[in-house]
Short mmCIF file of C-alpha atoms in Angstrom, two decimals:
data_model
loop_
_atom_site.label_atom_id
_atom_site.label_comp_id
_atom_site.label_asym_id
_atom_site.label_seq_id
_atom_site.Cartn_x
_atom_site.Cartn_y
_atom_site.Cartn_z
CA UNK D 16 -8.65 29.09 -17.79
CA UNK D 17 -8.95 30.95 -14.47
CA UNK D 18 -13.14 30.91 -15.13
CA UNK D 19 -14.76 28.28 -13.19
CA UNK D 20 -17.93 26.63 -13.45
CA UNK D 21 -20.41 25.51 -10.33
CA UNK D 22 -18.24 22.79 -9.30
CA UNK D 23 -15.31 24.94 -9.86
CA UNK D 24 -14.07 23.46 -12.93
CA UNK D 25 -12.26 25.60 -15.25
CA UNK D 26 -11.97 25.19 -19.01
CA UNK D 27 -9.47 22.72 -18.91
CA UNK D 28 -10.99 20.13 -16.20
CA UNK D 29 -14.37 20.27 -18.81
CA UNK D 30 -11.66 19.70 -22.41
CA UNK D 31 -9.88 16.55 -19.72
CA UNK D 32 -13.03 15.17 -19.08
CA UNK D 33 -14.46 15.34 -22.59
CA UNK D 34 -11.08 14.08 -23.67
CA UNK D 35 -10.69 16.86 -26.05
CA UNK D 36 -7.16 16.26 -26.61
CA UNK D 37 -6.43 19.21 -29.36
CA UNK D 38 -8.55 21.63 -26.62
CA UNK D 39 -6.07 20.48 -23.83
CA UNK D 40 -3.03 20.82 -25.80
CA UNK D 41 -3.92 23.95 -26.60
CA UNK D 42 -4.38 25.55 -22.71
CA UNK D 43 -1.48 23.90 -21.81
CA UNK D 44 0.72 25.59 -24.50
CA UNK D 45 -1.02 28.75 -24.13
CA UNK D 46 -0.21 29.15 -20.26
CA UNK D 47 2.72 26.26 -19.58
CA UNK D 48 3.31 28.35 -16.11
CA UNK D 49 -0.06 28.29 -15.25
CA UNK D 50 -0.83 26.30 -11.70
CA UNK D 51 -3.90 24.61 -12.47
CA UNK D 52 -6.08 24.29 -9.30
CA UNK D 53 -8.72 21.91 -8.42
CA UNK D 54 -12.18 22.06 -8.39
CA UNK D 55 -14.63 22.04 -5.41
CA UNK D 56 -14.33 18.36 -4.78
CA UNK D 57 -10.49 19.08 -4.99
CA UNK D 58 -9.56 17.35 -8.40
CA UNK D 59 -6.74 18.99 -10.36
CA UNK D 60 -6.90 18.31 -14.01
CA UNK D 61 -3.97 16.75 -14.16
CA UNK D 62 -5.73 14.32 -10.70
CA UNK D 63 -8.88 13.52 -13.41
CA UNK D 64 -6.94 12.05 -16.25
CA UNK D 65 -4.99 10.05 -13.83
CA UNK D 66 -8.55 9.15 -12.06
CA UNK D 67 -10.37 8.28 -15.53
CA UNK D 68 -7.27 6.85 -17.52
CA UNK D 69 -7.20 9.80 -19.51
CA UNK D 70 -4.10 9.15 -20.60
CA UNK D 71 -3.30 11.30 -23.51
CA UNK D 72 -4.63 14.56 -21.94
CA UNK D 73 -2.67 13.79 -18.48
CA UNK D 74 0.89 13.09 -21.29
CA UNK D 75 -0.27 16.45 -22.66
CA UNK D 76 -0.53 18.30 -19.32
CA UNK D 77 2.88 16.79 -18.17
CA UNK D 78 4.69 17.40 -21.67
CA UNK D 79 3.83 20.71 -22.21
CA UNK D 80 3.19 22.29 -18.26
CA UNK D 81 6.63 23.53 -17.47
CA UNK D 82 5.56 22.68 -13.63
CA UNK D 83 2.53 20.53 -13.47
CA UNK D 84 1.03 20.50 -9.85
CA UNK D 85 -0.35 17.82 -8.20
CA UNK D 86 -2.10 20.01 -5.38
CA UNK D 87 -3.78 17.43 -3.09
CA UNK D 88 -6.72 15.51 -4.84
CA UNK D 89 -9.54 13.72 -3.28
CA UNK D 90 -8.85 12.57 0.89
CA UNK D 91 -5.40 14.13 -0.30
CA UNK D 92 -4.19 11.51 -3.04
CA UNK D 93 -1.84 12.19 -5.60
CA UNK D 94 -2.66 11.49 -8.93
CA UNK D 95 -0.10 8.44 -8.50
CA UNK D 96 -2.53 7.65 -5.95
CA UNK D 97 -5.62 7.74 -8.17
CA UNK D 98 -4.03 5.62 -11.33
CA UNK D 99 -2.55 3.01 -8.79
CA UNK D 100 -6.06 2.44 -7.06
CA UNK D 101 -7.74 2.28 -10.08
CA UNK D 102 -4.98 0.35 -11.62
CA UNK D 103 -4.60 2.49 -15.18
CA UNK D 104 -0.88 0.94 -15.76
CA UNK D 105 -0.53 3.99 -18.50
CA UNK D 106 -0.96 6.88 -16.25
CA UNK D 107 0.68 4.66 -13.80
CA UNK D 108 3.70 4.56 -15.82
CA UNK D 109 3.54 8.22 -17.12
CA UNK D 110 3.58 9.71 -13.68
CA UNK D 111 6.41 7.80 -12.71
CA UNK D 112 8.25 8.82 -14.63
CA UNK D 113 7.08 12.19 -14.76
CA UNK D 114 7.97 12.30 -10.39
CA UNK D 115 9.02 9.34 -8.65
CA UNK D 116 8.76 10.64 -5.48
CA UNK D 117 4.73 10.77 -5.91
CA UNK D 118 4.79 7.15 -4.90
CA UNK D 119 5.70 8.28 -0.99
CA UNK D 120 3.25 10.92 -0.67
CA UNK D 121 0.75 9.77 2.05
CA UNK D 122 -3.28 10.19 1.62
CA UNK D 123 -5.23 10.94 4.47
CA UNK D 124 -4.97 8.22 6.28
CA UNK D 125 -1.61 7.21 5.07
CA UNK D 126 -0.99 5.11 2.88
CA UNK D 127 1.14 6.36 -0.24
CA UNK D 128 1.13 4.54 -3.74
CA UNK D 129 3.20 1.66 -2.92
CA UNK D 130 0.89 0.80 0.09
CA UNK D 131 -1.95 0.47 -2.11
CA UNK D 132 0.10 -0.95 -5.25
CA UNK D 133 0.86 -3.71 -3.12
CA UNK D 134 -2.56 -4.25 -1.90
CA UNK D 135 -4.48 -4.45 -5.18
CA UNK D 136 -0.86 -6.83 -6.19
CA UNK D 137 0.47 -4.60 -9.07
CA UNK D 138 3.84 -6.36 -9.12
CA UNK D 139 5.19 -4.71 -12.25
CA UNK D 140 4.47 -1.28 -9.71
CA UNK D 141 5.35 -2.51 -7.00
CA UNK D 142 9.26 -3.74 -8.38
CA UNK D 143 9.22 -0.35 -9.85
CA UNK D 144 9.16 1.35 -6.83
CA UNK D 145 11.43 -0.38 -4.81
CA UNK D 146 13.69 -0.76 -7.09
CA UNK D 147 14.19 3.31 -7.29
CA UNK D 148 14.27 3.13 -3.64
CA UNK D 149 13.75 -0.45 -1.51
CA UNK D 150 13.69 1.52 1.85
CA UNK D 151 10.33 2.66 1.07
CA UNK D 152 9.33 -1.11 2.31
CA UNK D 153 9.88 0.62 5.76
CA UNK D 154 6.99 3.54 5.44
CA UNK D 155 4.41 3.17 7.84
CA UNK D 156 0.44 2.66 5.95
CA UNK D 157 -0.63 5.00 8.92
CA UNK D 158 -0.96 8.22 9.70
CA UNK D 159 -0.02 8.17 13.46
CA UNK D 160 1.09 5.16 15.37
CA UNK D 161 -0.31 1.86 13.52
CA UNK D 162 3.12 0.72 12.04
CA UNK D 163 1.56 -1.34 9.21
CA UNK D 164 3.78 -1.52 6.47
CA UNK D 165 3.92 -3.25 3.24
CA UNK D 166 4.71 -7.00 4.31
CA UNK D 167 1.49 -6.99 6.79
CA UNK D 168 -0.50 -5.49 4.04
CA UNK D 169 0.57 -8.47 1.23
CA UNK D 170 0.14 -11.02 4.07
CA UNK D 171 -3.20 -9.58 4.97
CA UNK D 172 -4.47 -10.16 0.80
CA UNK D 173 -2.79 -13.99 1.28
CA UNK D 174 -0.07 -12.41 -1.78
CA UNK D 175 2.15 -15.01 -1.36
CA UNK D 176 4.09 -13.51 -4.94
CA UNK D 177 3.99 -9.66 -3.52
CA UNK D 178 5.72 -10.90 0.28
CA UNK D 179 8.26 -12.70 -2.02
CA UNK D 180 8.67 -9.62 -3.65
CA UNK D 181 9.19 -7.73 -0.44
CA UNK D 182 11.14 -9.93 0.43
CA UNK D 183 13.95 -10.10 -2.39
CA UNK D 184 14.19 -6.55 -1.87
CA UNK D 185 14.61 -6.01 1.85
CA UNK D 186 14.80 -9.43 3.49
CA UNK D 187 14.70 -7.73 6.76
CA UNK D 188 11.13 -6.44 6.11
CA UNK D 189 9.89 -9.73 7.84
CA UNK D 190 10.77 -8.86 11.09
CA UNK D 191 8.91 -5.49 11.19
CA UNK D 192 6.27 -5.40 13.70
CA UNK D 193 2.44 -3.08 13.68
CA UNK D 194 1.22 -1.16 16.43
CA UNK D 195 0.18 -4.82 18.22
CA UNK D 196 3.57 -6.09 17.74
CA UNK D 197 2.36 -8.24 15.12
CA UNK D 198 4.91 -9.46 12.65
CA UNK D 199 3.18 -10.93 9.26
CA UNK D 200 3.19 -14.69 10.58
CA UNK D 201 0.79 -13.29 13.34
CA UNK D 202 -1.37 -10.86 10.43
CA UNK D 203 -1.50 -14.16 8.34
CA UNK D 204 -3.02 -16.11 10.53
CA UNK D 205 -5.57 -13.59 12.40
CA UNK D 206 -6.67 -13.24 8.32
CA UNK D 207 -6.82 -16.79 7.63
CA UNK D 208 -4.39 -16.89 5.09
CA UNK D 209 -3.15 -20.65 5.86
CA UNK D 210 -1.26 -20.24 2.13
CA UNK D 211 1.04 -17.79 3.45
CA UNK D 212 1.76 -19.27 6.85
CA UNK D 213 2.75 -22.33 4.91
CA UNK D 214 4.80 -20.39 2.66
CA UNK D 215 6.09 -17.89 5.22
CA UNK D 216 7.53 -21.46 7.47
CA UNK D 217 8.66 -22.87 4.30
CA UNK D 218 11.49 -20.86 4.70
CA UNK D 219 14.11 -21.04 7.60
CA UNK D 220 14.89 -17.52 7.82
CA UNK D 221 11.19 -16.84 8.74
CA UNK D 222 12.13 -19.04 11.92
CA UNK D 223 12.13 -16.77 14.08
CA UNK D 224 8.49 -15.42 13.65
CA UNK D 225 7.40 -18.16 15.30
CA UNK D 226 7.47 -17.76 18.78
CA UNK D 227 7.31 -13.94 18.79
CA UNK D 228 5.13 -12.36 21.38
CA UNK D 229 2.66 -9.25 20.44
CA UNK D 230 1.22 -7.46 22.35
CA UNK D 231 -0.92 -8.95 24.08
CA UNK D 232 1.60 -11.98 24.05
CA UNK D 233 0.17 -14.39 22.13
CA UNK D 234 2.43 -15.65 19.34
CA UNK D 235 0.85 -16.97 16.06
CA UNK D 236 0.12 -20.50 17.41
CA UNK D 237 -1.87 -18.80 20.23
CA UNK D 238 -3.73 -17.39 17.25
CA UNK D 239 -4.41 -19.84 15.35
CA UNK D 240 -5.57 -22.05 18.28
CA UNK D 241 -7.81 -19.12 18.63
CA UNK D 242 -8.95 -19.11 15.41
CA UNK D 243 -9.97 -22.38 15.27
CA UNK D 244 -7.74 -23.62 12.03
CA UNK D 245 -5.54 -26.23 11.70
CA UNK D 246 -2.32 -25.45 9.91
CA UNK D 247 0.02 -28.49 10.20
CA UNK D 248 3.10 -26.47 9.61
CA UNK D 249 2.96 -24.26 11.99
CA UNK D 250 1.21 -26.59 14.84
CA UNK D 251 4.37 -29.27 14.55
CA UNK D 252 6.95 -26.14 13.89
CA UNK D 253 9.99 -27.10 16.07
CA UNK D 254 9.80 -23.67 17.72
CA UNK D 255 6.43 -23.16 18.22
CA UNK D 256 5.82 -23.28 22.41
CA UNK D 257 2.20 -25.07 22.30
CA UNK D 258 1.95 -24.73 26.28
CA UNK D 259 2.99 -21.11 26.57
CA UNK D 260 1.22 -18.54 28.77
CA UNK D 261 -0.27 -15.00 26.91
CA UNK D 262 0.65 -11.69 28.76
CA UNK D 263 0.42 -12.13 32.45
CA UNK D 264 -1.70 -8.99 33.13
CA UNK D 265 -4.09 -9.37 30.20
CA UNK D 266 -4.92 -12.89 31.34
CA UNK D 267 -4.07 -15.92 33.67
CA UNK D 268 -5.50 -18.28 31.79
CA UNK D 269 -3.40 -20.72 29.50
CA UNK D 270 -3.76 -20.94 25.39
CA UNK D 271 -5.25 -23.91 24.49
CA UNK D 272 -2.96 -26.77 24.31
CA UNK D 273 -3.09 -28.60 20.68
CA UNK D 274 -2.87 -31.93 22.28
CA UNK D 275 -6.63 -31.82 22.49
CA UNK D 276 -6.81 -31.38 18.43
CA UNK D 277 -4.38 -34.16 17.84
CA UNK D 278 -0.79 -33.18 18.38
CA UNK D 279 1.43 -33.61 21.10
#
């Protein structure tokens, strides 16, 4: 197995990706210490079944490897990484198993498993995840100081299910602000998501997102005034300041006043 090809495979990334199940059973068994490293473009075998929803080879690798690696694939994703983004609920589910803690490994740019679980709105993942541990609501999608975390990411998509989610688990999580001191009222609206403002002010304990500042200090009636939509809910909210001032030193200039699209 240590022989590698041009693209520095070795014999068992070519019996993965020919799903030769009997061949990969049989490496495995052979050499169940054996560290099996990636290739040239930095795929373990192990990363290519989870990749390709080889799932019977990756069950093989992780049943008979005494200690499977999962050396850093691809823009360093795990192979968590790679079945979640490609949504392969079987390797998914095998590698969860297999190592929970996969799901807080960050890729290059940050974002672990959940991150992108809750993106692409894999619920069954997503409940998975936080319920073996709901503080990972709290990990940053960022790499240094962005501060985007799971609730901005589901309000971004307009998940109105997956911020429900979120929310069950770690009601708190709605108060969390990004690097602009956005909280997800303010990431709703800047992405149009009119859904989940409505759903987000449908609830009293979101109150208080309403007349938050960021950082630039327009709240999320600033924005939407901005934006040029007309969300009802938010417009008549009892606490959202319509004649409010942005950030003195980014601006003197007032937000536009709603009275001019109809409400006082």
């Amino acid at each position: 197995m240590m022989m590698t090809d041009a693209s520095g495979d070795t014999t068992l990334h070519k019996a993965v990706q020919s799903q030769h199940l009997d061949v990969v059973k049989l490496l495995v068994k052979e050499d169940p210490e054996f560290e099996f490293l990636p290739n040239h473009a930095q795929e373990t075998p192990l990363y290519l079944a989870a990749e390709y929803d080889f799932h019977d080879s990756l069950i093989n690798i992780l049943e008979y490897c005494k200690k499977p690696t999962y050396s850093a694939g691809p823009s360093n994703r795990t192979p968590l990484h790679a079945a979640v983004i490609h949504e392969h609920e079987d390797c998914i589910r095998s590698l969860w198993r297999w190592n929970n803690p996969l799901c807080e490994e960050p890729n290059l740019w940050g974002w672990n498993s959940l991150h992108y679980a809750v993106k692409l709105g894999v619920e069954d993942v997503v409940s998975d995840m936080l319920a073996w541990k709901t503080s990972l609501v709290y990990l940053p999608a960022s790499n240094e100081n962005d501060w985007t975390r799971a609730i901005h990411i589901a309000a971004s998509e307009g998940d109105i299910n997956m911020i429900n989610k979120l929310l069950n688990h770690r009601p708190d999580c709605r108060d969390m602000f990004n690097r602009n001191n956005q909280n997800a009222l303010h990431v709703s609206v800047l992405n149009n998501q009119d859904k989940v403002v409505c759903s987000l002010l449908d609830s009293d304990k979101c109150d208080s997102l309403v007349d938050e500042p960021d950082r630039d200090g327009n709240t999320p009636l600033h924005l939407l005034a901005v934006s040029g939509n007309h969300v009802p809910e938010l417009i008549n909210h009892p606490r959202a300041k319509k004649m409010s001032f942005i950030k003195e030193n980014q601006t003197k200039r007032p937000h536009i006043c709603f009275s001019s699209i109809g409400c006082a």
